Amino acid sequence: MELLKTNGNLIKLFAPKLKKGGSLYLFGKPDCIDFIDYRPFLKLNSKIVWYQPSRLAQGRKNYTNNYDIICYFSKGEPKTFNLDDIRVPQLVELEHRRRCENVPSVKNGKWGKTRFNNKGKNPGDVWGDIKQLTYKSKELVSRNVLNTIQKPEKLIERIVKASSNIGEVVLDPFIGVGTTAVVCQKLNRKFIGFEQNIDFITMANKRLEELENEQKYSFSFY
Amino acid sequence: MELLKTNGNLIKLFAPKLKKGGSLYLFGKPDCIDFIDYRPFLKLNSKIVWYQPSRLAQGRKNYTNNYDIICYFSKGEPKTFNLDDIRVPQLVELEHRRRCENVPSVKNGKWGKTRFNNKGKNPGDVWGDIKQLTYKSKELVSRNVLNTIQKPEKLIERIVKASSNIGEVVLDPFIGVGTTAVVCQKLNRKFIGFEQNIDFITMANKRLEELENEQKYSFSFY
C-alpha cells in the first residue's frame, strides 16, 4: 500500500513536468497502479507485460509471478510512437500469419488489405524476448544490482526508441547505475537523471566514460 | 467505464454467494479491474496474463494488445490450489534451470534445497500455451461465437482443476455455449450455469448430450 501511495504521488509530481504529448513509463508489479486514479493527469495507453519465463521461484499456493508491468502513459494523445524503430522479427508467427492472409474472410472482408510486413511486426504488449540480467550478463555492473536495480539496455532501448526522437530529452528520476543514460547516449537523446546512492552514480559515470571512449575509438576508423 | 461498473457490481453480487476459501475468476482486458476496490469482498491472488502471440491486429499508434487478464480472487485465503494437477512441461527452461541449480549462490545459499521438479513446473501467471480458438478449431461450436464467446476447454480445465476438487460445485454466471459445463462434466465437478441467449443454451445442451454419449460409449469398453 505504501508503494501505491508512492506511485500515485509520482504520477501527480511528474505529470505537470511532462510536455503535451510526452510519454511516461512506470515500472512495477502487476498491482502497481491498482486503485490509483491517474486519469486527471495522464492517459494509460498500455500495460506492457515484461515476461520472464525461466524464474526459479516456484510457489505452491498460487500461480508463480513471472512478469512485471510497464505502464505506458502519455499526456493527452502521444506525440511520438516510432513503430518502425522497434519492429521485431515475425519468427514463429510468420507461417501462421501467411495462412491467415489466405483465409477467405480476411482476403475479401474488411481486412483484405492487411498484409504481412517484411520489416517485422509490432512488439505487442507482452515482451518475452528481453531477458532480465543474470549473474553471467556482460552488461551487469555489480552483483549488488542484480534482479532489482539494473535493467537490460535492450528493454530501455525499446522504450526510448518508441517514445522519443533524436535530440529530445529523457528524464529518469531513479536512474540507478545509469542504464537510461547509456542508452540515450547511444541513441543520441539528451538525458537527465536523479539518484541518491553515491555508489550507483560512480558506476553510472564510469559506464558513460567507457561508452564515450568506445565511441571515440569507433569514430577513428571512419 | 460501463464495463468497470459491471465488474464492480459482479464482485459485490457474487462474493457473498462464495464459500469461505472459495475462488472467483474474472475475465477481461488489462484494465478490467482498474479503480474497482475489491478488497472489502475478495483477495486478489494473481492477475493471470492470457497471451496470444499471433494476433493479426497490428496497431501503429501503440503496442498492440496481445493479452487478456484473468483475475484470480479468493474469499480469504484460498482453500484449494491443486498445483500438481496443473503442472506444465519444463521444455525450454529445463537446461536453464539445471544450470541455475549449479550456481554457487543457489547451491549453498538459502535456495540450496530448490530442485528441478520432474513432474513439471507451476504454469506461472503468463499463459502463452493455450491458443484462442480459430475458425479451424474442432472445438468451435459455431462461427458466431468465435473470438468472443467460446473459450478453449484447455483454459477452463486449468482453472477448474486448480481451484476445485471432485464433487464440488462450479458456478458460471455467463456460461455461453457451455464450455464450463462440458469441462465440469469431464472432470467430475457439479456445475450451475446462467445464460440469456436461447441459441447458446441449445448449443450447450447439445455439447453435453454428445459428451454423455461419448462417456457411455467409452464405459461400454470396460
PDB file of N, CA and C in Angstrom, chain A residues 128-198:
ATOM      1  N   GLY A 128       8.434 -11.010 -24.101  1.00  0.00           N
ATOM      2  CA  GLY A 128       9.125 -12.176 -23.554  1.00  0.00           C
ATOM      3  C   GLY A 128      10.486 -12.330 -24.183  1.00  0.00           C
ATOM      4  N   ASP A 129      10.838 -11.403 -25.085  1.00  0.00           N
ATOM      5  CA  ASP A 129      12.087 -11.535 -25.844  1.00  0.00           C
ATOM      6  C   ASP A 129      13.257 -10.820 -25.183  1.00  0.00           C
ATOM      7  N   ILE A 130      13.001 -10.146 -24.056  1.00  0.00           N
ATOM      8  CA  ILE A 130      14.089  -9.428 -23.383  1.00  0.00           C
ATOM      9  C   ILE A 130      14.304 -10.049 -22.012  1.00  0.00           C
ATOM     10  N   LYS A 131      15.437 -10.709 -21.834  1.00  0.00           N
ATOM     11  CA  LYS A 131      15.715 -11.411 -20.582  1.00  0.00           C
ATOM     12  C   LYS A 131      16.213 -10.450 -19.516  1.00  0.00           C
ATOM     13  N   GLN A 132      15.759 -10.666 -18.289  1.00  0.00           N
ATOM     14  CA  GLN A 132      16.324  -9.955 -17.142  1.00  0.00           C
ATOM     15  C   GLN A 132      17.808 -10.331 -17.058  1.00  0.00           C
ATOM     16  N   LEU A 133      18.634  -9.453 -16.509  1.00  0.00           N
ATOM     17  CA  LEU A 133      20.063  -9.737 -16.382  1.00  0.00           C
ATOM     18  C   LEU A 133      20.291 -10.875 -15.382  1.00  0.00           C
ATOM     19  N   THR A 134      21.324 -11.673 -15.632  1.00  0.00           N
ATOM     20  CA  THR A 134      21.716 -12.705 -14.666  1.00  0.00           C
ATOM     21  C   THR A 134      23.139 -12.413 -14.212  1.00  0.00           C
ATOM     22  N   TYR A 135      23.611 -13.213 -13.275  1.00  0.00           N
ATOM     23  CA  TYR A 135      24.967 -13.014 -12.750  1.00  0.00           C
ATOM     24  C   TYR A 135      26.029 -13.187 -13.853  1.00  0.00           C
ATOM     25  N   LYS A 136      25.611 -13.783 -15.006  1.00  0.00           N
ATOM     26  CA  LYS A 136      26.556 -14.012 -16.107  1.00  0.00           C
ATOM     27  C   LYS A 136      26.553 -12.883 -17.146  1.00  0.00           C
ATOM     28  N   SER A 137      25.549 -11.980 -17.098  1.00  0.00           N
ATOM     29  CA  SER A 137      25.418 -10.967 -18.150  1.00  0.00           C
ATOM     30  C   SER A 137      26.636 -10.045 -18.197  1.00  0.00           C
ATOM     31  N   LYS A 138      27.162  -9.841 -19.391  1.00  0.00           N
ATOM     32  CA  LYS A 138      28.309  -8.935 -19.552  1.00  0.00           C
ATOM     33  C   LYS A 138      27.943  -7.520 -19.126  1.00  0.00           C
ATOM     34  N   GLU A 139      26.659  -7.168 -19.344  1.00  0.00           N
ATOM     35  CA  GLU A 139      26.174  -5.820 -19.024  1.00  0.00           C
ATOM     36  C   GLU A 139      26.204  -5.499 -17.530  1.00  0.00           C
ATOM     37  N   LEU A 140      26.085  -6.532 -16.693  1.00  0.00           N
ATOM     38  CA  LEU A 140      25.910  -6.318 -15.245  1.00  0.00           C
ATOM     39  C   LEU A 140      27.112  -5.564 -14.665  1.00  0.00           C
ATOM     40  N   VAL A 141      26.834  -4.443 -13.973  1.00  0.00           N
ATOM     41  CA  VAL A 141      27.960  -3.647 -13.451  1.00  0.00           C
ATOM     42  C   VAL A 141      28.382  -4.112 -12.063  1.00  0.00           C
ATOM     43  N   SER A 142      27.463  -4.751 -11.315  1.00  0.00           N
ATOM     44  CA  SER A 142      27.809  -5.227  -9.977  1.00  0.00           C
ATOM     45  C   SER A 142      26.754  -6.235  -9.531  1.00  0.00           C
ATOM     46  N   ARG A 143      27.189  -7.248  -8.807  1.00  0.00           N
ATOM     47  CA  ARG A 143      26.233  -8.265  -8.319  1.00  0.00           C
ATOM     48  C   ARG A 143      25.153  -7.657  -7.426  1.00  0.00           C
ATOM     49  N   ASN A 144      25.498  -6.536  -6.791  1.00  0.00           N
ATOM     50  CA  ASN A 144      24.553  -5.901  -5.855  1.00  0.00           C
ATOM     51  C   ASN A 144      23.294  -5.354  -6.529  1.00  0.00           C
ATOM     52  N   VAL A 145      23.391  -5.134  -7.828  1.00  0.00           N
ATOM     53  CA  VAL A 145      22.235  -4.529  -8.509  1.00  0.00           C
ATOM     54  C   VAL A 145      21.460  -5.578  -9.312  1.00  0.00           C
ATOM     55  N   LEU A 146      21.802  -6.837  -9.136  1.00  0.00           N
ATOM     56  CA  LEU A 146      21.183  -7.922  -9.905  1.00  0.00           C
ATOM     57  C   LEU A 146      19.706  -8.059  -9.559  1.00  0.00           C
ATOM     58  N   ASN A 147      18.880  -8.177 -10.601  1.00  0.00           N
ATOM     59  CA  ASN A 147      17.456  -8.500 -10.464  1.00  0.00           C
ATOM     60  C   ASN A 147      16.595  -7.432  -9.816  1.00  0.00           C
ATOM     61  N   THR A 148      17.202  -6.363  -9.354  1.00  0.00           N
ATOM     62  CA  THR A 148      16.351  -5.352  -8.730  1.00  0.00           C
ATOM     63  C   THR A 148      16.596  -4.002  -9.388  1.00  0.00           C
ATOM     64  N   ILE A 149      17.864  -3.599  -9.416  1.00  0.00           N
ATOM     65  CA  ILE A 149      18.133  -2.228  -9.824  1.00  0.00           C
ATOM     66  C   ILE A 149      18.450  -2.116 -11.316  1.00  0.00           C
ATOM     67  N   GLN A 150      19.417  -2.922 -11.785  1.00  0.00           N
ATOM     68  CA  GLN A 150      19.854  -2.752 -13.175  1.00  0.00           C
ATOM     69  C   GLN A 150      18.922  -3.451 -14.159  1.00  0.00           C
ATOM     70  N   LYS A 151      18.418  -2.690 -15.110  1.00  0.00           N
ATOM     71  CA  LYS A 151      17.552  -3.224 -16.167  1.00  0.00           C
ATOM     72  C   LYS A 151      18.388  -3.444 -17.429  1.00  0.00           C
ATOM     73  N   PRO A 152      17.992  -4.398 -18.276  1.00  0.00           N
ATOM     74  CA  PRO A 152      18.738  -4.617 -19.516  1.00  0.00           C
ATOM     75  C   PRO A 152      18.633  -3.415 -20.458  1.00  0.00           C
ATOM     76  N   GLU A 153      19.737  -3.102 -21.124  1.00  0.00           N
ATOM     77  CA  GLU A 153      19.735  -1.975 -22.069  1.00  0.00           C
ATOM     78  C   GLU A 153      18.676  -2.154 -23.155  1.00  0.00           C
ATOM     79  N   LYS A 154      18.501  -3.414 -23.597  1.00  0.00           N
ATOM     80  CA  LYS A 154      17.556  -3.705 -24.676  1.00  0.00           C
ATOM     81  C   LYS A 154      16.131  -3.254 -24.317  1.00  0.00           C
ATOM     82  N   LEU A 155      15.786  -3.394 -23.033  1.00  0.00           N
ATOM     83  CA  LEU A 155      14.451  -3.000 -22.562  1.00  0.00           C
ATOM     84  C   LEU A 155      14.278  -1.484 -22.644  1.00  0.00           C
ATOM     85  N   ILE A 156      15.291  -0.771 -22.130  1.00  0.00           N
ATOM     86  CA  ILE A 156      15.213   0.692 -22.113  1.00  0.00           C
ATOM     87  C   ILE A 156      15.324   1.240 -23.538  1.00  0.00           C
ATOM     88  N   GLU A 157      16.126   0.561 -24.365  1.00  0.00           N
ATOM     89  CA  GLU A 157      16.258   0.993 -25.757  1.00  0.00           C
ATOM     90  C   GLU A 157      14.920   0.996 -26.489  1.00  0.00           C
ATOM     91  N   ARG A 158      14.143  -0.086 -26.297  1.00  0.00           N
ATOM     92  CA  ARG A 158      12.848  -0.169 -26.989  1.00  0.00           C
ATOM     93  C   ARG A 158      11.960   1.015 -26.610  1.00  0.00           C
ATOM     94  N   ILE A 159      11.966   1.345 -25.334  1.00  0.00           N
ATOM     95  CA  ILE A 159      11.114   2.421 -24.830  1.00  0.00           C
ATOM     96  C   ILE A 159      11.585   3.783 -25.350  1.00  0.00           C
ATOM     97  N   VAL A 160      12.909   4.011 -25.273  1.00  0.00           N
ATOM     98  CA  VAL A 160      13.464   5.304 -25.700  1.00  0.00           C
ATOM     99  C   VAL A 160      13.253   5.490 -27.205  1.00  0.00           C
ATOM    100  N   LYS A 161      13.489   4.413 -27.967  1.00  0.00           N
ATOM    101  CA  LYS A 161      13.284   4.498 -29.416  1.00  0.00           C
ATOM    102  C   LYS A 161      11.825   4.786 -29.772  1.00  0.00           C
ATOM    103  N   ALA A 162      10.899   4.104 -29.093  1.00  0.00           N
ATOM    104  CA  ALA A 162       9.478   4.235 -29.437  1.00  0.00           C
ATOM    105  C   ALA A 162       8.962   5.631 -29.123  1.00  0.00           C
ATOM    106  N   SER A 163       9.346   6.163 -27.973  1.00  0.00           N
ATOM    107  CA  SER A 163       8.652   7.346 -27.457  1.00  0.00           C
ATOM    108  C   SER A 163       9.466   8.627 -27.448  1.00  0.00           C
ATOM    109  N   SER A 164      10.636   8.627 -28.093  1.00  0.00           N
ATOM    110  CA  SER A 164      11.378   9.890 -28.220  1.00  0.00           C
ATOM    111  C   SER A 164      12.080   9.927 -29.566  1.00  0.00           C
ATOM    112  N   ASN A 165      12.445  11.135 -29.976  1.00  0.00           N
ATOM    113  CA  ASN A 165      13.183  11.318 -31.227  1.00  0.00           C
ATOM    114  C   ASN A 165      14.597  11.801 -30.935  1.00  0.00           C
ATOM    115  N   ILE A 166      15.475  11.706 -31.917  1.00  0.00           N
ATOM    116  CA  ILE A 166      16.866  12.160 -31.759  1.00  0.00           C
ATOM    117  C   ILE A 166      16.886  13.620 -31.298  1.00  0.00           C
ATOM    118  N   GLY A 167      17.735  13.890 -30.282  1.00  0.00           N
ATOM    119  CA  GLY A 167      17.877  15.258 -29.783  1.00  0.00           C
ATOM    120  C   GLY A 167      16.927  15.620 -28.661  1.00  0.00           C
ATOM    121  N   GLU A 168      15.902  14.818 -28.431  1.00  0.00           N
ATOM    122  CA  GLU A 168      14.934  15.126 -27.362  1.00  0.00           C
ATOM    123  C   GLU A 168      15.481  14.715 -25.993  1.00  0.00           C
ATOM    124  N   VAL A 169      14.794  15.179 -24.937  1.00  0.00           N
ATOM    125  CA  VAL A 169      15.267  14.950 -23.568  1.00  0.00           C
ATOM    126  C   VAL A 169      14.474  13.821 -22.903  1.00  0.00           C
ATOM    127  N   VAL A 170      15.206  12.883 -22.276  1.00  0.00           N
ATOM    128  CA  VAL A 170      14.603  11.813 -21.482  1.00  0.00           C
ATOM    129  C   VAL A 170      14.969  12.038 -20.024  1.00  0.00           C
ATOM    130  N   LEU A 171      13.944  11.994 -19.150  1.00  0.00           N
ATOM    131  CA  LEU A 171      14.196  12.131 -17.712  1.00  0.00           C
ATOM    132  C   LEU A 171      14.005  10.779 -17.040  1.00  0.00           C
ATOM    133  N   ASP A 172      15.010  10.337 -16.267  1.00  0.00           N
ATOM    134  CA  ASP A 172      14.854   9.136 -15.452  1.00  0.00           C
ATOM    135  C   ASP A 172      15.076   9.517 -13.997  1.00  0.00           C
ATOM    136  N   PRO A 173      13.998   9.652 -13.228  1.00  0.00           N
ATOM    137  CA  PRO A 173      14.148  10.154 -11.858  1.00  0.00           C
ATOM    138  C   PRO A 173      14.753   9.123 -10.893  1.00  0.00           C
ATOM    139  N   PHE A 174      14.916   7.878 -11.317  1.00  0.00           N
ATOM    140  CA  PHE A 174      15.561   6.852 -10.490  1.00  0.00           C
ATOM    141  C   PHE A 174      16.554   6.111 -11.377  1.00  0.00           C
ATOM    142  N   ILE A 175      17.645   6.792 -11.718  1.00  0.00           N
ATOM    143  CA  ILE A 175      18.482   6.310 -12.816  1.00  0.00           C
ATOM    144  C   ILE A 175      19.431   5.195 -12.402  1.00  0.00           C
ATOM    145  N   GLY A 176      19.585   4.971 -11.083  1.00  0.00           N
ATOM    146  CA  GLY A 176      20.393   3.840 -10.593  1.00  0.00           C
ATOM    147  C   GLY A 176      21.784   3.855 -11.171  1.00  0.00           C
ATOM    148  N   VAL A 177      22.180   2.728 -11.799  1.00  0.00           N
ATOM    149  CA  VAL A 177      23.531   2.624 -12.340  1.00  0.00           C
ATOM    150  C   VAL A 177      23.624   3.171 -13.767  1.00  0.00           C
ATOM    151  N   GLY A 178      22.611   3.904 -14.197  1.00  0.00           N
ATOM    152  CA  GLY A 178      22.753   4.731 -15.408  1.00  0.00           C
ATOM    153  C   GLY A 178      22.378   4.090 -16.735  1.00  0.00           C
ATOM    154  N   THR A 179      21.588   3.039 -16.720  1.00  0.00           N
ATOM    155  CA  THR A 179      21.233   2.378 -17.983  1.00  0.00           C
ATOM    156  C   THR A 179      20.546   3.345 -18.946  1.00  0.00           C
ATOM    157  N   THR A 180      19.614   4.145 -18.426  1.00  0.00           N
ATOM    158  CA  THR A 180      18.921   5.104 -19.292  1.00  0.00           C
ATOM    159  C   THR A 180      19.909   6.098 -19.909  1.00  0.00           C
ATOM    160  N   ALA A 181      20.879   6.540 -19.109  1.00  0.00           N
ATOM    161  CA  ALA A 181      21.873   7.494 -19.602  1.00  0.00           C
ATOM    162  C   ALA A 181      22.684   6.868 -20.731  1.00  0.00           C
ATOM    163  N   VAL A 182      23.130   5.631 -20.529  1.00  0.00           N
ATOM    164  CA  VAL A 182      23.930   4.933 -21.534  1.00  0.00           C
ATOM    165  C   VAL A 182      23.130   4.765 -22.825  1.00  0.00           C
ATOM    166  N   VAL A 183      21.879   4.343 -22.672  1.00  0.00           N
ATOM    167  CA  VAL A 183      21.027   4.134 -23.846  1.00  0.00           C
ATOM    168  C   VAL A 183      20.810   5.447 -24.595  1.00  0.00           C
ATOM    169  N   CYS A 184      20.541   6.525 -23.869  1.00  0.00           N
ATOM    170  CA  CYS A 184      20.311   7.830 -24.506  1.00  0.00           C
ATOM    171  C   CYS A 184      21.568   8.303 -25.231  1.00  0.00           C
ATOM    172  N   GLN A 185      22.706   8.078 -24.607  1.00  0.00           N
ATOM    173  CA  GLN A 185      23.979   8.452 -25.230  1.00  0.00           C
ATOM    174  C   GLN A 185      24.148   7.707 -26.563  1.00  0.00           C
ATOM    175  N   LYS A 186      23.840   6.418 -26.551  1.00  0.00           N
ATOM    176  CA  LYS A 186      23.966   5.608 -27.768  1.00  0.00           C
ATOM    177  C   LYS A 186      22.983   6.046 -28.847  1.00  0.00           C
ATOM    178  N   LEU A 187      21.772   6.446 -28.417  1.00  0.00           N
ATOM    179  CA  LEU A 187      20.699   6.734 -29.373  1.00  0.00           C
ATOM    180  C   LEU A 187      20.552   8.232 -29.662  1.00  0.00           C
ATOM    181  N   ASN A 188      21.541   9.008 -29.227  1.00  0.00           N
ATOM    182  CA  ASN A 188      21.541  10.459 -29.476  1.00  0.00           C
ATOM    183  C   ASN A 188      20.326  11.186 -28.911  1.00  0.00           C
ATOM    184  N   ARG A 189      19.951  10.815 -27.694  1.00  0.00           N
ATOM    185  CA  ARG A 189      18.968  11.595 -26.943  1.00  0.00           C
ATOM    186  C   ARG A 189      19.714  12.287 -25.794  1.00  0.00           C
ATOM    187  N   LYS A 190      19.186  13.432 -25.360  1.00  0.00           N
ATOM    188  CA  LYS A 190      19.704  14.059 -24.135  1.00  0.00           C
ATOM    189  C   LYS A 190      19.064  13.384 -22.942  1.00  0.00           C
ATOM    190  N   PHE A 191      19.700  13.464 -21.776  1.00  0.00           N
ATOM    191  CA  PHE A 191      19.096  12.827 -20.607  1.00  0.00           C
ATOM    192  C   PHE A 191      19.346  13.623 -19.333  1.00  0.00           C
ATOM    193  N   ILE A 192      18.416  13.462 -18.387  1.00  0.00           N
ATOM    194  CA  ILE A 192      18.561  13.993 -17.037  1.00  0.00           C
ATOM    195  C   ILE A 192      18.285  12.826 -16.094  1.00  0.00           C
ATOM    196  N   GLY A 193      19.128  12.620 -15.097  1.00  0.00           N
ATOM    197  CA  GLY A 193      18.912  11.512 -14.175  1.00  0.00           C
ATOM    198  C   GLY A 193      19.070  11.939 -12.728  1.00  0.00           C
ATOM    199  N   PHE A 194      18.259  11.347 -11.842  1.00  0.00           N
ATOM    200  CA  PHE A 194      18.406  11.584 -10.398  1.00  0.00           C
ATOM    201  C   PHE A 194      18.783  10.264  -9.726  1.00  0.00           C
ATOM    202  N   GLU A 195      19.631  10.351  -8.702  1.00  0.00           N
ATOM    203  CA  GLU A 195      19.977   9.152  -7.934  1.00  0.00           C
ATOM    204  C   GLU A 195      20.529   9.561  -6.577  1.00  0.00           C
ATOM    205  N   GLN A 196      20.064   8.874  -5.504  1.00  0.00           N
ATOM    206  CA  GLN A 196      20.524   9.193  -4.155  1.00  0.00           C
ATOM    207  C   GLN A 196      21.804   8.446  -3.778  1.00  0.00           C
ATOM    208  N   ASN A 197      21.954   7.219  -4.298  1.00  0.00           N
ATOM    209  CA  ASN A 197      23.059   6.349  -3.900  1.00  0.00           C
ATOM    210  C   ASN A 197      24.337   6.745  -4.629  1.00  0.00           C
ATOM    211  N   ILE A 198      25.343   7.168  -3.853  1.00  0.00           N
ATOM    212  CA  ILE A 198      26.570   7.720  -4.452  1.00  0.00           C
ATOM    213  C   ILE A 198      27.354   6.646  -5.210  1.00  0.00           C
TER     214      ILE A 198
END
